[in-house]
mmCIF file of C-alpha atoms in Angstrom:
data_model
loop_
_atom_site.group_PDB
_atom_site.id
_atom_site.type_symbol
_atom_site.label_atom_id
_atom_site.label_comp_id
_atom_site.label_asym_id
_atom_site.label_seq_id
_atom_site.Cartn_x
_atom_site.Cartn_y
_atom_site.Cartn_z
ATOM 1 C CA MET A 1 182.740 6.262 79.134
ATOM 2 C CA GLY A 2 181.206 8.776 76.743
ATOM 3 C CA ASP A 3 181.502 6.385 73.804
ATOM 4 C CA TRP A 4 179.858 3.597 75.807
ATOM 5 C CA TRP A 5 177.003 5.874 76.839
ATOM 6 C CA GLN A 6 176.413 7.066 73.284
ATOM 7 C CA HIS A 7 176.741 3.651 71.614
ATOM 8 C CA ASP A 8 175.140 1.290 74.158
ATOM 9 C CA ILE A 9 172.523 3.560 75.706
ATOM 10 C CA VAL A 10 171.568 6.475 73.463
ATOM 11 C CA ASP A 11 172.100 4.952 70.006
ATOM 12 C CA ALA A 12 170.627 1.633 71.154
ATOM 13 C CA GLY A 13 167.428 3.411 72.224
ATOM 14 C CA LYS A 14 167.786 2.308 75.856
ATOM 15 C CA LEU A 15 167.825 5.740 77.499
ATOM 16 C CA PRO A 16 164.066 5.767 78.265
ATOM 17 C CA LEU A 17 164.287 2.231 79.675
ATOM 18 C CA LEU A 18 167.309 3.185 81.785
ATOM 19 C CA LEU A 19 165.512 6.242 83.150
ATOM 20 C CA CYS A 20 162.388 4.182 83.833
ATOM 21 C CA SER A 21 164.412 1.539 85.701
ATOM 22 C CA ALA A 22 166.317 4.124 87.724
ATOM 23 C CA ALA A 23 163.126 5.991 88.633
ATOM 24 C CA PHE A 24 161.473 2.699 89.613
ATOM 25 C CA VAL A 25 164.269 1.615 91.955
ATOM 26 C CA LEU A 26 164.975 5.046 93.463
ATOM 27 C CA THR A 27 161.271 5.707 94.087
ATOM 28 C CA PHE A 28 160.866 2.364 95.839
ATOM 29 C CA LEU A 29 163.914 2.952 98.042
ATOM 30 C CA GLY A 30 162.795 6.480 98.874
ATOM 31 C CA THR A 31 159.245 5.343 99.615
ATOM 32 C CA ARG A 32 160.408 2.600 101.963
ATOM 33 C CA VAL A 33 162.768 4.958 103.797
ATOM 34 C CA ILE A 34 159.977 7.500 104.300
ATOM 35 C CA THR A 35 157.402 4.935 105.434
ATOM 36 C CA ARG A 36 159.902 3.396 107.855
ATOM 37 C CA MET A 37 160.558 6.862 109.297
ATOM 38 C CA ILE A 38 156.827 7.490 109.621
ATOM 39 C CA ARG A 39 156.340 4.166 111.363
ATOM 40 C CA ALA A 40 159.203 4.909 113.770
ATOM 41 C CA GLY A 41 157.868 8.424 114.443
ATOM 42 C CA VAL A 42 161.018 10.215 113.320
ATOM 43 C CA GLY A 43 161.835 12.693 110.606
ATOM 44 C CA PRO A 44 159.738 15.381 108.921
ATOM 45 C CA PHE A 45 156.931 12.979 107.914
ATOM 46 C CA ARG A 46 156.113 11.564 111.361
ATOM 47 C CA ASP A 47 152.914 13.591 111.819
ATOM 48 C CA ASN A 48 151.382 13.078 108.373
ATOM 49 C CA VAL A 49 148.655 10.721 109.680
ATOM 50 C CA ARG A 50 146.130 11.964 112.221
ATOM 51 C CA PRO A 51 143.060 10.233 113.700
ATOM 52 C CA GLY A 52 139.855 11.065 111.846
ATOM 53 C CA GLY A 53 141.578 12.343 108.722
ATOM 54 C CA THR A 54 141.685 10.872 105.237
ATOM 55 C CA HIS A 55 144.931 9.042 104.574
ATOM 56 C CA VAL A 56 145.853 9.212 100.897
ATOM 57 C CA HIS A 57 147.975 6.163 100.154
ATOM 58 C CA HIS A 58 150.949 6.675 97.884
ATOM 59 C CA ALA A 59 149.434 4.301 95.323
ATOM 60 C CA VAL A 60 147.106 7.201 94.450
ATOM 61 C CA TYR A 61 150.086 9.353 93.506
ATOM 62 C CA GLY A 62 151.408 6.404 91.552
ATOM 63 C CA VAL A 63 148.219 6.180 89.498
ATOM 64 C CA VAL A 64 148.423 9.918 88.767
ATOM 65 C CA LEU A 65 152.030 9.564 87.590
ATOM 66 C CA LEU A 66 151.140 6.561 85.426
ATOM 67 C CA VAL A 67 148.314 8.469 83.743
ATOM 68 C CA PHE A 68 150.578 11.483 83.250
ATOM 69 C CA GLY A 69 153.344 9.304 81.785
ATOM 70 C CA ALA A 70 150.918 7.565 79.446
ATOM 71 C CA LEU A 71 149.517 10.852 78.169
ATOM 72 C CA VAL A 72 152.989 12.292 77.630
ATOM 73 C CA ALA A 73 154.087 9.150 75.780
ATOM 74 C CA VAL A 74 151.019 9.248 73.531
ATOM 75 C CA GLY A 75 151.013 12.988 72.917
ATOM 76 C CA GLY A 76 154.744 13.644 72.645
ATOM 77 C CA ALA A 77 157.172 12.611 69.925
ATOM 78 C CA GLY A 78 160.860 12.048 70.563
ATOM 79 C CA PRO A 79 162.970 13.637 73.274
ATOM 80 C CA PRO A 80 162.425 14.983 75.848
ATOM 81 C CA TYR A 81 158.889 13.560 75.953
ATOM 82 C CA GLN A 82 160.014 9.927 75.875
ATOM 83 C CA GLU A 83 162.423 10.490 78.743
ATOM 84 C CA LEU A 84 159.852 12.422 80.802
ATOM 85 C CA ALA A 85 157.248 9.709 80.246
ATOM 86 C CA ALA A 86 159.772 7.012 81.214
ATOM 87 C CA VAL A 87 160.551 8.691 84.538
ATOM 88 C CA ALA A 88 156.858 9.212 85.309
ATOM 89 C CA VAL A 89 155.979 5.606 84.438
ATOM 90 C CA GLY A 90 158.898 4.210 86.449
ATOM 91 C CA ALA A 91 158.083 6.248 89.546
ATOM 92 C CA GLY A 92 154.336 5.674 89.228
ATOM 93 C CA THR A 93 154.699 1.922 88.768
ATOM 94 C CA SER A 94 156.928 1.738 91.826
ATOM 95 C CA LEU A 95 154.414 3.602 93.993
ATOM 96 C CA VAL A 96 151.522 1.424 92.829
ATOM 97 C CA LEU A 97 153.359 -1.880 93.233
ATOM 98 C CA ASP A 98 154.622 -0.855 96.670
ATOM 99 C CA GLU A 99 150.979 -1.053 97.761
ATOM 100 C CA PHE A 100 150.034 -3.988 95.550
ATOM 101 C CA ALA A 101 149.005 -6.064 98.572
ATOM 102 C CA LEU A 102 146.709 -3.274 99.767
ATOM 103 C CA ILE A 103 145.026 -3.138 96.351
ATOM 104 C CA LEU A 104 144.709 -6.924 96.232
ATOM 105 C CA HIS A 105 143.246 -7.341 99.725
ATOM 106 C CA LEU A 106 141.332 -4.028 99.735
ATOM 107 C CA GLN A 107 142.616 -3.304 103.233
ATOM 108 C CA ASP A 108 145.715 -1.772 104.760
ATOM 109 C CA VAL A 109 148.102 -4.717 105.111
ATOM 110 C CA TYR A 110 151.248 -2.667 104.459
ATOM 111 C CA TRP A 111 153.100 -3.749 107.607
ATOM 112 C CA THR A 112 151.629 -7.241 107.893
ATOM 113 C CA GLN A 113 152.869 -10.540 106.504
ATOM 114 C CA GLU A 114 150.428 -10.212 103.603
ATOM 115 C CA GLY A 115 152.072 -6.900 102.762
ATOM 116 C CA ARG A 116 155.249 -8.748 101.772
ATOM 117 C CA LEU A 117 153.547 -9.499 98.458
ATOM 118 C CA SER A 118 154.181 -5.888 97.482
ATOM 119 C CA VAL A 119 157.924 -6.304 97.989
ATOM 120 C CA GLU A 120 157.895 -9.479 95.920
ATOM 121 C CA MET A 121 156.079 -7.731 93.076
ATOM 122 C CA VAL A 122 158.546 -4.843 93.151
ATOM 123 C CA SER A 123 161.495 -7.262 93.182
ATOM 124 C CA LEU A 124 160.157 -9.261 90.233
ATOM 125 C CA THR A 125 159.437 -6.114 88.232
ATOM 126 C CA ALA A 126 162.901 -4.732 88.956
ATOM 127 C CA GLY A 127 164.407 -8.027 87.795
ATOM 128 C CA CYS A 128 162.464 -7.906 84.530
ATOM 129 C CA LEU A 129 163.532 -4.298 83.943
ATOM 130 C CA LEU A 130 167.142 -5.319 84.487
ATOM 131 C CA PHE A 131 166.852 -8.200 82.016
ATOM 132 C CA ALA A 132 165.338 -5.888 79.426
ATOM 133 C CA LEU A 133 167.959 -3.205 80.063
ATOM 134 C CA VAL A 134 170.916 -5.536 79.485
ATOM 135 C CA GLY A 135 169.326 -6.819 76.301
ATOM 136 C CA VAL A 136 167.835 -10.154 77.355
ATOM 137 C CA LEU A 137 164.539 -10.325 75.471
ATOM 138 C CA PRO A 138 161.414 -12.236 76.535
ATOM 139 C CA PHE A 139 161.585 -15.929 75.612
ATOM 140 C CA GLY A 140 165.261 -15.503 74.705
ATOM 141 C CA ILE A 141 164.638 -14.758 71.012
ATOM 142 C CA ASP A 142 166.696 -11.919 69.503
ATOM 143 C CA ASP A 143 165.679 -9.877 66.488
ATOM 144 C CA VAL A 144 167.326 -11.638 63.563
ATOM 145 C CA GLY A 145 165.850 -9.404 60.887
ATOM 146 C CA PRO A 146 164.763 -10.869 57.545
ATOM 147 C CA ALA A 147 165.327 -14.630 57.526
ATOM 148 C CA GLU A 148 164.469 -17.641 55.493
ATOM 149 C CA LEU A 149 161.200 -19.486 55.980
ATOM 150 C CA THR A 150 162.876 -22.393 57.773
ATOM 151 C CA VAL A 151 164.570 -20.070 60.234
ATOM 152 C CA ARG A 152 161.322 -18.253 60.928
ATOM 153 C CA GLY A 153 159.559 -21.570 61.422
ATOM 154 C CA GLY A 154 162.243 -22.686 63.836
ATOM 155 C CA LEU A 155 162.009 -19.464 65.834
ATOM 156 C CA ALA A 156 158.222 -19.736 65.954
ATOM 157 C CA THR A 157 158.524 -23.301 67.242
ATOM 158 C CA VAL A 158 160.972 -22.221 69.936
ATOM 159 C CA LEU A 159 158.638 -19.422 70.988
ATOM 160 C CA VAL A 160 155.688 -21.796 71.277
ATOM 161 C CA VAL A 161 157.701 -24.343 73.271
ATOM 162 C CA GLN A 162 159.076 -21.640 75.553
ATOM 163 C CA ALA A 163 155.606 -20.218 76.143
ATOM 164 C CA LEU A 164 154.306 -23.680 77.040
ATOM 165 C CA LEU A 165 157.176 -24.135 79.505
ATOM 166 C CA VAL A 166 156.398 -20.791 81.141
ATOM 167 C CA LEU A 167 152.715 -21.718 81.414
ATOM 168 C CA THR A 168 153.717 -25.073 82.908
ATOM 169 C CA CYS A 169 155.766 -23.284 85.567
ATOM 170 C CA ALA A 170 152.752 -21.135 86.409
ATOM 171 C CA ALA A 171 150.472 -24.186 86.587
ATOM 172 C CA LYS A 172 152.971 -25.817 88.939
ATOM 173 C CA GLY A 173 152.822 -22.817 91.272
ATOM 174 C CA LYS A 174 156.316 -21.564 90.347
ATOM 175 C CA TYR A 175 155.395 -18.032 89.374
ATOM 176 C CA ARG A 176 158.810 -16.443 89.878
ATOM 177 C CA THR A 177 160.457 -19.199 87.870
ATOM 178 C CA GLY A 178 157.959 -18.730 85.065
ATOM 179 C CA LEU A 179 158.397 -14.962 85.002
ATOM 180 C CA PHE A 180 162.186 -15.064 84.850
ATOM 181 C CA GLY A 181 161.933 -18.015 82.463
ATOM 182 C CA CYS A 182 160.451 -15.608 79.908
ATOM 183 C CA PHE A 183 163.859 -13.957 79.738
ATOM 184 C CA VAL A 184 166.206 -16.872 80.446
ATOM 185 C CA PRO A 185 165.006 -20.065 78.696
ATOM 186 C CA GLY A 186 166.990 -22.439 80.912
ATOM 187 C CA ILE A 187 165.105 -21.310 83.987
ATOM 188 C CA ALA A 188 161.759 -22.199 82.395
ATOM 189 C CA TRP A 189 163.006 -25.662 81.400
ATOM 190 C CA PHE A 190 164.270 -26.286 84.932
ATOM 191 C CA GLY A 191 161.000 -25.203 86.562
ATOM 192 C CA ALA A 192 158.756 -27.037 84.110
ATOM 193 C CA PHE A 193 160.346 -30.446 84.697
ATOM 194 C CA ARG A 194 160.607 -30.220 88.476
ATOM 195 C CA LEU A 195 157.892 -31.352 90.871
ATOM 196 C CA ALA A 196 155.007 -28.925 91.264
ATOM 197 C CA ARG A 197 154.137 -27.124 94.466
ATOM 198 C CA PRO A 198 151.592 -29.282 96.366
ATOM 199 C CA GLY A 199 148.841 -26.646 96.343
ATOM 200 C CA SER A 200 149.198 -25.748 92.666
ATOM 201 C CA LEU A 201 146.712 -26.405 89.870
ATOM 202 C CA TRP A 202 149.050 -29.051 88.400
ATOM 203 C CA ALA A 203 149.369 -30.936 91.678
ATOM 204 C CA ARG A 204 145.638 -30.888 92.404
ATOM 205 C CA HIS A 205 144.829 -32.582 89.100
ATOM 206 C CA ARG A 206 147.859 -34.838 88.536
ATOM 207 C CA TYR A 207 149.406 -35.738 91.899
ATOM 208 C CA HIS A 208 148.004 -38.445 94.150
ATOM 209 C CA GLY A 209 149.372 -40.748 96.786
ATOM 210 C CA HIS A 210 153.144 -41.209 96.681
ATOM 211 C CA LYS A 211 153.826 -38.441 94.159
ATOM 212 C CA LEU A 212 151.822 -35.897 96.140
ATOM 213 C CA ALA A 213 153.694 -36.892 99.287
ATOM 214 C CA ARG A 214 157.003 -36.395 97.431
ATOM 215 C CA ALA A 215 155.914 -32.934 96.315
ATOM 216 C CA GLU A 216 154.923 -32.006 99.868
ATOM 217 C CA ARG A 217 158.244 -33.227 101.284
ATOM 218 C CA ARG A 218 160.236 -31.349 98.654
ATOM 219 C CA ALA A 219 158.234 -28.152 99.178
ATOM 220 C CA LYS A 220 158.710 -28.460 102.935
ATOM 221 C CA ARG A 221 162.482 -28.865 102.564
ATOM 222 C CA PHE A 222 162.663 -25.952 100.133
ATOM 223 C CA ASP A 223 160.608 -23.672 102.379
ATOM 224 C CA ALA A 224 162.613 -24.653 105.464
ATOM 225 C CA ARG A 225 165.841 -23.759 103.675
ATOM 226 C CA TRP A 226 164.845 -20.533 101.926
ATOM 227 C CA ASP A 227 161.947 -19.030 103.912
ATOM 228 C CA PRO A 228 164.162 -17.787 106.784
ATOM 229 C CA ILE A 229 166.374 -15.980 104.273
ATOM 230 C CA GLY A 230 163.322 -14.540 102.524
ATOM 231 C CA ASP A 231 161.850 -13.456 105.865
ATOM 232 C CA TRP A 232 165.121 -11.761 106.850
ATOM 233 C CA LEU A 233 165.274 -9.870 103.570
ATOM 234 C CA GLY A 234 161.583 -9.010 103.853
ATOM 235 C CA HIS A 235 162.069 -7.619 107.367
ATOM 236 C CA LEU A 236 165.078 -5.634 106.159
ATOM 237 C CA VAL A 237 163.232 -4.039 103.241
ATOM 238 C CA ALA A 238 159.610 -3.915 104.347
ATOM 239 C CA GLY A 239 159.908 -3.739 108.125
ATOM 240 C CA THR A 240 159.028 -6.331 110.739
ATOM 241 C CA PRO A 241 155.292 -7.119 110.981
ATOM 242 C CA PRO A 242 153.719 -6.459 114.391
ATOM 243 C CA ASP A 243 153.783 -9.447 116.727
ATOM 244 C CA SER A 244 150.275 -8.943 118.043
ATOM 245 C CA THR A 245 147.480 -7.083 116.286
ATOM 246 C CA ASP A 246 147.945 -5.095 113.120
ATOM 247 C CA ALA A 247 148.331 -1.365 113.387
ATOM 248 C CA PRO A 248 145.204 0.724 112.821
ATOM 249 C CA ASN A 249 144.389 1.741 109.297
ATOM 250 C CA GLY A 250 147.102 4.118 108.111
ATOM 251 C CA ALA A 251 148.870 4.087 111.487
ATOM 252 C CA GLY A 252 152.583 4.682 111.363
ATOM 253 C CA ARG A 253 152.550 5.698 107.703
#
């Protein structure tokens, strides 16, 4: 175990990334547990929001941690500054992305359906951190060191093609596929050659008549199959949105 830690983590320079990933995940889990307790009115945090007061959202603390981590990373050299900056950046990023929907909509949508966007952003970021931690590099190109001109030309061509595939996925409205396709090339190929989502930029300019109808049918089948699972996971992680009106600003948090 000690040899693995030294060789694969410390010597490979992955300790800051590991600490950043761990801080990111643990902060998100802790934040969601605390906010769920606040919403349910239990635990030591149940009275942290009072009518007429100023509710400081935890994204503010996230911004402070991000600034602190950036300054430590710029001003410090080597350990323990790298590790301290990694923890601060991981925790700060998690706090900010947990309220990404609030920042995007400029209103408190934390417990609403729109608030699920925050969970999606956190999930995608955690996935990218995991890919980077296990050594899967963006676009699937490893560092080959000094190489001949033909090899470099081939790698450059692959990078360009892969980037175009990722952009195609984004244009087709398949943002998750495009993001993960940066790390796993096969995913980008799969998404780029499949039908686009009907409301995407690609579909609006290239799909008409029968092809647009096919895209709508496929999207409807896909959503009918996977949306209930996504909703169940979203309810489990982010809490069930209110059935009637949204809670007042800051209520339950």
